[in-house]
Amino acid sequence: MLKFEFRPYTRRFRSLLLTRHGAWSVRQGILLRLSDSLGNQSWGEIAPIESFGSESFREALRFCADWFQAGSGRLDAETIEQIPAHLPACRFGFESAWEQLHTSETEQPPPISWSMSLLLPTGGAALDSPLLFSAQPGNTLKWKIGVAPIEQELDWFTELISLLSPTTKLRLDANGGLTWQQASRWLQVCDGYGIEFLEQPLPPQQFEAMLKLSQRYQTPIALDESVTSVAQLQDCYQRGWRGVFVIKAPIAGSPGQLRNFCQTHPLDLVWSSVFETVIARQYVTNYLMPACPTTRAIGFGVDQWFQDGWDRLGAAELWRSALTPLSRLSPF
Ligand SMILES: [Mg+2]
């Protein structure tokens, strides 16, 4: 039996993050700390994104509070396996913390260094971003589309391309916000510029249409919202998807099942952020990515979106920074 504690956190974005799903101003999540009777500790993180189909922050918090009360803050491996499928971020948080507590350093694969994809501000603001000029040669930038009229976005796109160094790669992300005609238009343009890939052009329910698009254009298409959970990832693979898969491990459910599927299938992967803290990120980079490597830049270049300095902290310091312990939480 292990003891667990949890602490909710709130991080404010430096500026509003605009996507097709709306404007995001704060990132709320929950940090977990597990400890055994010998005093060993590990940390986990629950970082849900409701608009991507995971539980909401409040649902996750309610689950932690109820679970804490029911088991007096104690848990074992079986109880983690019983976390229901509609709470994938909770499953990730608890299972990843559990695994880290039960893995000695010598069992861990050595860390690998990865190239990073940096997220540009959305819309015309991208044209003024310092990232355009500070990116290292060979870096990858990502730009969200599908948030303004297509003619306007195509104009910005042409200007953006003209500002990039020839070695910088660009990937686009529509967050499922395009129509068939708009997606075709974007893909035609992308083919002319050698864009790395177009991410989630259509909503997840239009899987067949995306499959057709992927066969018509050279620019690869990446599924993101379509493959949020391990079950969806398996489903899209079985239905014939051989394009890119964007993996957001902290909302995918069981990390063990995710690793197993990725290790046993030849997937073209992009590991991607959900604006988590270093706690979830280090687990992904140290425990998942070495087991399922990819040559594509990882989508973790999001530190510049926060100004709280948390990215320079270790897990124990973060735990101290994320106050609001259970006893001080107002009813929710
Ligand atoms: Mg995406």
Tab-separated table of C-alpha atoms and ligand atoms in Angstrom:
chain	number	residue	atom	x	y	z
A	1	MET	CA	0.000	0.000	0.000
A	2	LEU	CA	1.186	3.479	-0.873
A	3	LYS	CA	0.165	6.846	0.436
A	4	PHE	CA	-0.900	9.500	-2.036
A	5	GLU	CA	-1.458	13.221	-1.780
A	6	PHE	CA	-2.631	15.662	-4.417
A	7	ARG	CA	-2.371	19.392	-5.011
A	8	PRO	CA	-4.265	21.343	-7.670
A	9	TYR	CA	-2.395	24.069	-9.518
A	10	THR	CA	-3.285	27.001	-11.734
A	11	ARG	CA	-0.885	28.503	-14.258
A	12	ARG	CA	-1.712	31.619	-16.191
A	13	PHE	CA	-0.691	31.853	-19.834
A	14	ARG	CA	1.461	34.841	-20.687
A	15	SER	CA	-1.118	35.728	-23.318
A	16	LEU	CA	-4.334	34.075	-24.441
A	17	LEU	CA	-3.706	30.879	-26.375
A	18	LEU	CA	-6.084	30.921	-29.336
A	19	THR	CA	-7.096	27.686	-31.000
A	20	ARG	CA	-10.075	26.418	-32.877
A	21	HIS	CA	-11.387	25.175	-29.510
A	22	GLY	CA	-11.462	28.723	-28.123
A	23	ALA	CA	-9.212	30.962	-26.047
A	24	TRP	CA	-7.241	29.469	-23.176
A	25	SER	CA	-6.109	31.753	-20.346
A	26	VAL	CA	-5.184	29.406	-17.474
A	27	ARG	CA	-3.920	25.857	-17.311
A	28	GLN	CA	-5.234	23.945	-14.327
A	29	GLY	CA	-3.975	20.545	-13.304
A	30	ILE	CA	-3.199	18.405	-10.296
A	31	LEU	CA	0.138	17.219	-8.941
A	32	LEU	CA	0.342	13.853	-7.185
A	33	ARG	CA	2.854	12.583	-4.688
A	34	LEU	CA	3.150	8.900	-3.835
A	35	SER	CA	5.213	7.627	-0.920
A	36	ASP	CA	5.971	4.164	0.375
A	37	SER	CA	6.671	2.974	3.898
A	38	LEU	CA	10.436	3.375	3.356
A	39	GLY	CA	10.049	7.059	2.602
A	40	ASN	CA	10.623	6.748	-1.168
A	41	GLN	CA	8.624	9.297	-3.139
A	42	SER	CA	7.538	9.865	-6.707
A	43	TRP	CA	5.452	12.461	-8.465
A	44	GLY	CA	2.719	12.321	-11.053
A	45	GLU	CA	0.571	14.874	-12.834
A	46	ILE	CA	-3.020	15.038	-14.014
A	47	ALA	CA	-3.231	17.559	-16.871
A	48	PRO	CA	-6.643	17.167	-18.528
A	49	ILE	CA	-7.901	18.951	-21.657
A	50	GLU	CA	-11.646	18.660	-21.816
A	51	SER	CA	-11.889	20.017	-25.377
A	52	PHE	CA	-9.750	17.037	-26.468
A	53	GLY	CA	-12.145	14.568	-24.886
A	54	SER	CA	-10.450	13.987	-21.541
A	55	GLU	CA	-12.141	14.587	-18.211
A	56	SER	CA	-12.390	18.193	-17.051
A	57	PHE	CA	-10.139	19.613	-14.337
A	58	ARG	CA	-13.090	19.581	-11.933
A	59	GLU	CA	-13.934	15.967	-12.677
A	60	ALA	CA	-10.305	15.023	-12.043
A	61	LEU	CA	-10.248	16.986	-8.810
A	62	ARG	CA	-13.490	15.412	-7.652
A	63	PHE	CA	-12.064	11.969	-8.444
A	64	CYS	CA	-8.897	12.636	-6.429
A	65	ALA	CA	-10.870	13.997	-3.482
A	66	ASP	CA	-13.350	11.095	-3.455
A	67	TRP	CA	-10.595	8.538	-3.874
A	68	PHE	CA	-8.539	10.110	-1.147
A	69	GLN	CA	-11.455	10.003	1.262
A	70	ALA	CA	-12.520	6.472	0.325
A	71	GLY	CA	-9.055	4.992	0.817
A	72	SER	CA	-7.752	7.450	3.430
A	73	GLY	CA	-5.059	8.439	0.931
A	74	ARG	CA	-3.866	4.853	0.326
A	75	LEU	CA	-3.762	2.972	-2.955
A	76	ASP	CA	-2.310	-0.092	-4.661
A	77	ALA	CA	-1.699	-1.228	-8.242
A	78	GLU	CA	-5.152	-2.816	-8.654
A	79	THR	CA	-6.969	0.349	-7.710
A	80	ILE	CA	-5.001	2.270	-10.358
A	81	GLU	CA	-5.994	-0.275	-13.001
A	82	GLN	CA	-9.613	0.260	-12.055
A	83	ILE	CA	-9.594	3.988	-12.837
A	84	PRO	CA	-12.430	4.259	-15.383
A	85	ALA	CA	-11.740	4.998	-19.062
A	86	HIS	CA	-13.535	8.354	-18.908
A	87	LEU	CA	-10.746	9.626	-16.616
A	88	PRO	CA	-7.693	9.146	-18.896
A	89	ALA	CA	-5.651	12.008	-17.412
A	90	CYS	CA	-6.156	10.573	-13.902
A	91	ARG	CA	-5.066	7.145	-15.139
A	92	PHE	CA	-1.918	8.652	-16.646
A	93	GLY	CA	-1.108	10.632	-13.498
A	94	PHE	CA	-1.433	7.768	-11.039
A	95	GLU	CA	0.079	5.058	-13.245
A	96	SER	CA	3.081	7.179	-14.204
A	97	ALA	CA	3.761	8.054	-10.552
A	98	TRP	CA	3.399	4.385	-9.621
A	99	GLU	CA	5.819	3.268	-12.322
A	100	GLN	CA	8.441	5.802	-11.294
A	101	LEU	CA	8.271	4.700	-7.681
A	102	HIS	CA	8.828	1.101	-8.756
A	103	THR	CA	11.640	1.693	-11.250
A	104	SER	CA	15.177	2.058	-10.055
A	105	GLU	CA	17.455	4.479	-11.872
A	106	THR	CA	19.487	1.635	-13.325
A	107	GLU	CA	16.405	0.216	-15.053
A	108	GLN	CA	15.677	3.476	-16.854
A	109	PRO	CA	16.829	3.857	-20.442
A	110	PRO	CA	19.408	6.626	-20.799
A	111	PRO	CA	17.856	9.997	-21.658
A	112	ILE	CA	18.092	11.029	-25.311
A	113	SER	CA	18.164	14.592	-26.609
A	114	TRP	CA	15.362	15.530	-28.971
A	115	SER	CA	14.764	18.369	-31.368
A	116	MET	CA	11.902	20.588	-30.349
A	117	SER	CA	8.969	22.090	-32.217
A	118	LEU	CA	8.156	25.605	-30.984
A	119	LEU	CA	4.604	26.912	-30.996
A	120	LEU	CA	4.121	30.302	-32.671
A	121	PRO	CA	1.368	32.717	-31.617
A	122	THR	CA	-1.819	32.208	-33.606
A	123	GLY	CA	-2.848	34.433	-36.530
A	124	GLY	CA	-0.927	37.483	-37.710
A	125	ALA	CA	0.859	37.710	-34.334
A	126	ALA	CA	3.146	34.919	-35.559
A	127	LEU	CA	4.763	37.386	-37.958
A	128	ASP	CA	6.085	39.419	-35.022
A	129	SER	CA	7.246	36.474	-32.953
A	130	PRO	CA	10.908	36.477	-31.861
A	131	LEU	CA	10.834	32.710	-32.391
A	132	LEU	CA	11.035	33.327	-36.139
A	133	PHE	CA	14.493	34.751	-35.707
A	134	SER	CA	15.784	32.930	-32.641
A	135	ALA	CA	15.056	29.408	-33.846
A	136	GLN	CA	18.189	27.343	-34.390
A	137	PRO	CA	18.892	26.062	-37.898
A	138	GLY	CA	16.915	22.906	-38.514
A	139	ASN	CA	14.336	23.775	-35.869
A	140	THR	CA	10.654	23.202	-36.291
A	141	LEU	CA	7.939	25.785	-35.766
A	142	LYS	CA	4.233	25.176	-35.481
A	143	TRP	CA	1.413	27.536	-36.385
A	144	LYS	CA	-2.293	27.160	-35.660
A	145	ILE	CA	-4.711	27.739	-38.539
A	146	GLY	CA	-8.483	27.593	-38.948
A	147	VAL	CA	-9.107	30.554	-36.657
A	148	ALA	CA	-9.503	33.386	-39.227
A	149	PRO	CA	-10.911	33.553	-42.789
A	150	ILE	CA	-8.817	31.351	-45.074
A	151	GLU	CA	-7.828	34.176	-47.461
A	152	GLN	CA	-6.416	36.124	-44.545
A	153	GLU	CA	-4.591	33.095	-43.185
A	154	LEU	CA	-3.107	32.262	-46.582
A	155	ASP	CA	-1.764	35.828	-46.801
A	156	TRP	CA	-0.182	35.520	-43.348
A	157	PHE	CA	1.167	32.112	-44.308
A	158	THR	CA	2.923	33.455	-47.417
A	159	GLU	CA	4.506	36.206	-45.366
A	160	LEU	CA	5.464	33.770	-42.613
A	161	ILE	CA	7.195	31.471	-45.083
A	162	SER	CA	9.148	34.405	-46.518
A	163	LEU	CA	10.508	35.188	-43.018
A	164	LEU	CA	11.683	31.680	-42.204
A	165	SER	CA	15.219	30.513	-42.782
A	166	PRO	CA	15.380	27.800	-45.457
A	167	THR	CA	16.343	25.147	-42.895
A	168	THR	CA	13.428	25.831	-40.547
A	169	LYS	CA	10.606	23.339	-40.798
A	170	LEU	CA	7.004	24.442	-40.398
A	171	ARG	CA	4.025	22.353	-39.363
A	172	LEU	CA	0.427	23.580	-39.376
A	173	ASP	CA	-2.355	22.640	-36.979
A	174	ALA	CA	-6.023	23.216	-37.857
A	175	ASN	CA	-7.437	21.550	-34.723
A	176	GLY	CA	-10.167	20.008	-36.882
A	177	GLY	CA	-11.412	23.415	-37.983
A	178	LEU	CA	-11.349	23.171	-41.784
A	179	THR	CA	-13.909	22.066	-44.354
A	180	TRP	CA	-12.996	19.578	-47.098
A	181	GLN	CA	-12.531	22.443	-49.586
A	182	GLN	CA	-10.399	24.479	-47.196
A	183	ALA	CA	-8.279	21.464	-46.278
A	184	SER	CA	-7.712	20.696	-49.977
A	185	ARG	CA	-6.689	24.280	-50.580
A	186	TRP	CA	-4.266	24.296	-47.659
A	187	LEU	CA	-2.750	20.967	-48.715
A	188	GLN	CA	-2.200	22.241	-52.262
A	189	VAL	CA	-0.375	25.262	-50.868
A	190	CYS	CA	1.572	23.108	-48.375
A	191	ASP	CA	2.748	20.811	-51.196
A	192	GLY	CA	4.336	23.821	-52.878
A	193	TYR	CA	6.315	24.762	-49.772
A	194	GLY	CA	7.340	21.402	-48.350
A	195	ILE	CA	5.435	21.867	-45.108
A	196	GLU	CA	6.306	19.088	-42.635
A	197	PHE	CA	2.658	18.142	-42.068
A	198	LEU	CA	-0.860	19.476	-41.634
A	199	GLU	CA	-2.313	18.441	-38.317
A	200	GLN	CA	-5.962	17.445	-37.887
A	201	PRO	CA	-7.513	19.327	-40.840
A	202	LEU	CA	-11.026	17.933	-40.263
A	203	PRO	CA	-12.950	16.951	-37.118
A	204	PRO	CA	-12.386	13.400	-35.791
A	205	GLN	CA	-15.741	12.106	-37.095
A	206	GLN	CA	-14.517	12.761	-40.676
A	207	PHE	CA	-11.869	10.060	-40.554
A	208	GLU	CA	-12.603	8.630	-44.024
A	209	ALA	CA	-12.318	12.077	-45.589
A	210	MET	CA	-8.921	12.613	-43.949
A	211	LEU	CA	-7.811	9.231	-45.207
A	212	LYS	CA	-8.755	10.347	-48.756
A	213	LEU	CA	-6.943	13.654	-48.330
A	214	SER	CA	-3.839	11.811	-47.127
A	215	GLN	CA	-3.794	9.843	-50.385
A	216	ARG	CA	-4.260	12.905	-52.616
A	217	TYR	CA	-1.492	15.222	-51.457
A	218	GLN	CA	2.202	14.899	-50.738
A	219	THR	CA	2.096	16.807	-47.463
A	220	PRO	CA	1.536	14.276	-44.698
A	221	ILE	CA	-1.501	14.649	-42.482
A	222	ALA	CA	-1.183	14.157	-38.740
A	223	LEU	CA	-4.039	12.985	-36.551
A	224	ASP	CA	-4.242	14.620	-33.141
A	225	GLU	CA	-7.807	15.107	-31.804
A	226	SER	CA	-8.686	11.823	-33.573
A	227	VAL	CA	-6.203	9.825	-31.503
A	228	THR	CA	-6.461	11.306	-28.047
A	229	SER	CA	-6.816	8.011	-26.196
A	230	VAL	CA	-4.964	4.728	-26.612
A	231	ALA	CA	-8.235	3.122	-27.774
A	232	GLN	CA	-8.694	5.766	-30.510
A	233	LEU	CA	-5.077	5.360	-31.578
A	234	GLN	CA	-5.598	1.622	-31.967
A	235	ASP	CA	-8.886	2.180	-33.795
A	236	CYS	CA	-7.431	4.623	-36.368
A	237	TYR	CA	-4.487	2.294	-36.973
A	238	GLN	CA	-6.828	-0.671	-37.534
A	239	ARG	CA	-8.886	1.448	-39.950
A	240	GLY	CA	-5.831	2.024	-42.094
A	241	TRP	CA	-4.215	5.260	-40.938
A	242	ARG	CA	-0.509	5.234	-41.843
A	243	GLY	CA	0.102	8.980	-41.651
A	244	VAL	CA	1.439	10.788	-38.612
A	245	PHE	CA	0.046	10.215	-35.111
A	246	VAL	CA	0.328	13.000	-32.543
A	247	ILE	CA	0.591	11.530	-29.070
A	248	LYS	CA	-0.444	13.553	-26.046
A	249	ALA	CA	0.465	10.972	-23.437
A	250	PRO	CA	-0.901	12.830	-20.373
A	251	ILE	CA	-4.475	12.561	-21.714
A	252	ALA	CA	-4.136	9.184	-23.484
A	253	GLY	CA	-4.947	6.960	-20.484
A	254	SER	CA	-2.670	4.126	-19.347
A	255	PRO	CA	0.935	4.980	-20.261
A	256	GLY	CA	1.817	1.277	-20.066
A	257	GLN	CA	-0.776	0.409	-22.715
A	258	LEU	CA	0.329	3.359	-24.845
A	259	ARG	CA	3.983	2.297	-24.720
A	260	ASN	CA	3.068	-1.275	-25.519
A	261	PHE	CA	1.031	-0.313	-28.601
A	262	CYS	CA	3.677	2.102	-29.891
A	263	GLN	CA	6.422	-0.467	-29.404
A	264	THR	CA	4.584	-3.163	-31.308
A	265	HIS	CA	3.354	-1.116	-34.310
A	266	PRO	CA	5.344	0.867	-36.897
A	267	LEU	CA	3.875	4.295	-36.130
A	268	ASP	CA	5.058	7.668	-37.445
A	269	LEU	CA	4.886	9.524	-34.114
A	270	VAL	CA	5.044	13.055	-32.808
A	271	TRP	CA	5.222	13.365	-29.028
A	272	SER	CA	3.295	16.448	-28.035
A	273	SER	CA	2.629	18.668	-25.048
A	274	VAL	CA	-0.632	19.365	-23.268
A	275	PHE	CA	0.948	22.329	-21.451
A	276	GLU	CA	1.898	20.080	-18.576
A	277	THR	CA	4.604	20.831	-15.994
A	278	VAL	CA	8.019	19.185	-15.955
A	279	ILE	CA	6.570	16.391	-13.817
A	280	ALA	CA	4.470	14.858	-16.597
A	281	ARG	CA	6.955	15.945	-19.239
A	282	GLN	CA	9.940	14.241	-17.639
A	283	TYR	CA	7.980	11.034	-17.349
A	284	VAL	CA	7.117	11.211	-21.064
A	285	THR	CA	10.678	12.006	-22.121
A	286	ASN	CA	12.347	9.500	-19.777
A	287	TYR	CA	9.902	6.602	-19.678
A	288	LEU	CA	7.911	6.677	-22.919
A	289	MET	CA	9.906	8.358	-25.662
A	290	PRO	CA	13.076	6.250	-25.396
A	291	ALA	CA	10.901	3.145	-25.779
A	292	CYS	CA	9.102	4.594	-28.838
A	293	PRO	CA	11.579	6.880	-30.625
A	294	THR	CA	10.790	9.174	-33.533
A	295	THR	CA	12.800	11.370	-35.863
A	296	ARG	CA	10.178	14.126	-35.771
A	297	ALA	CA	10.670	17.137	-33.511
A	298	ILE	CA	8.712	16.848	-30.295
A	299	GLY	CA	5.945	19.330	-29.579
A	300	PHE	CA	7.171	20.380	-26.139
A	301	GLY	CA	8.414	23.847	-27.065
A	302	VAL	CA	5.811	25.672	-25.004
A	303	ASP	CA	7.756	27.056	-22.023
A	304	GLN	CA	7.573	30.549	-23.451
A	305	TRP	CA	3.796	30.473	-22.916
A	306	PHE	CA	4.134	30.769	-19.134
A	307	GLN	CA	5.935	33.302	-16.988
A	308	ASP	CA	5.882	31.568	-13.597
A	309	GLY	CA	9.386	30.093	-13.915
A	310	TRP	CA	8.082	26.612	-13.097
A	311	ASP	CA	10.020	25.094	-15.961
A	312	ARG	CA	13.239	25.666	-14.040
A	313	LEU	CA	11.975	23.779	-10.961
A	314	GLY	CA	12.377	20.131	-10.058
A	315	ALA	CA	9.476	17.938	-8.964
A	316	ALA	CA	9.923	18.515	-5.215
A	317	GLU	CA	10.134	22.288	-5.673
A	318	LEU	CA	7.082	22.271	-7.912
A	319	TRP	CA	5.196	20.331	-5.285
A	320	ARG	CA	5.975	23.065	-2.776
A	321	SER	CA	4.965	25.771	-5.286
A	322	ALA	CA	1.596	24.203	-6.069
A	323	LEU	CA	-0.100	25.046	-2.831
A	324	THR	CA	-3.817	24.710	-2.185
A	325	PRO	CA	-3.704	21.396	-0.272
A	326	LEU	CA	-7.000	19.565	0.103
A	327	SER	CA	-7.847	21.073	3.477
A	328	ARG	CA	-7.766	24.574	2.015
A	329	LEU	CA	-9.770	23.837	-1.106
A	330	SER	CA	-13.134	25.527	-1.329
A	331	PRO	CA	-16.117	23.263	-2.124
A	332	PHE	CA	-16.260	22.410	-5.822
B	1	MG	MG	-2.844	19.568	-32.529
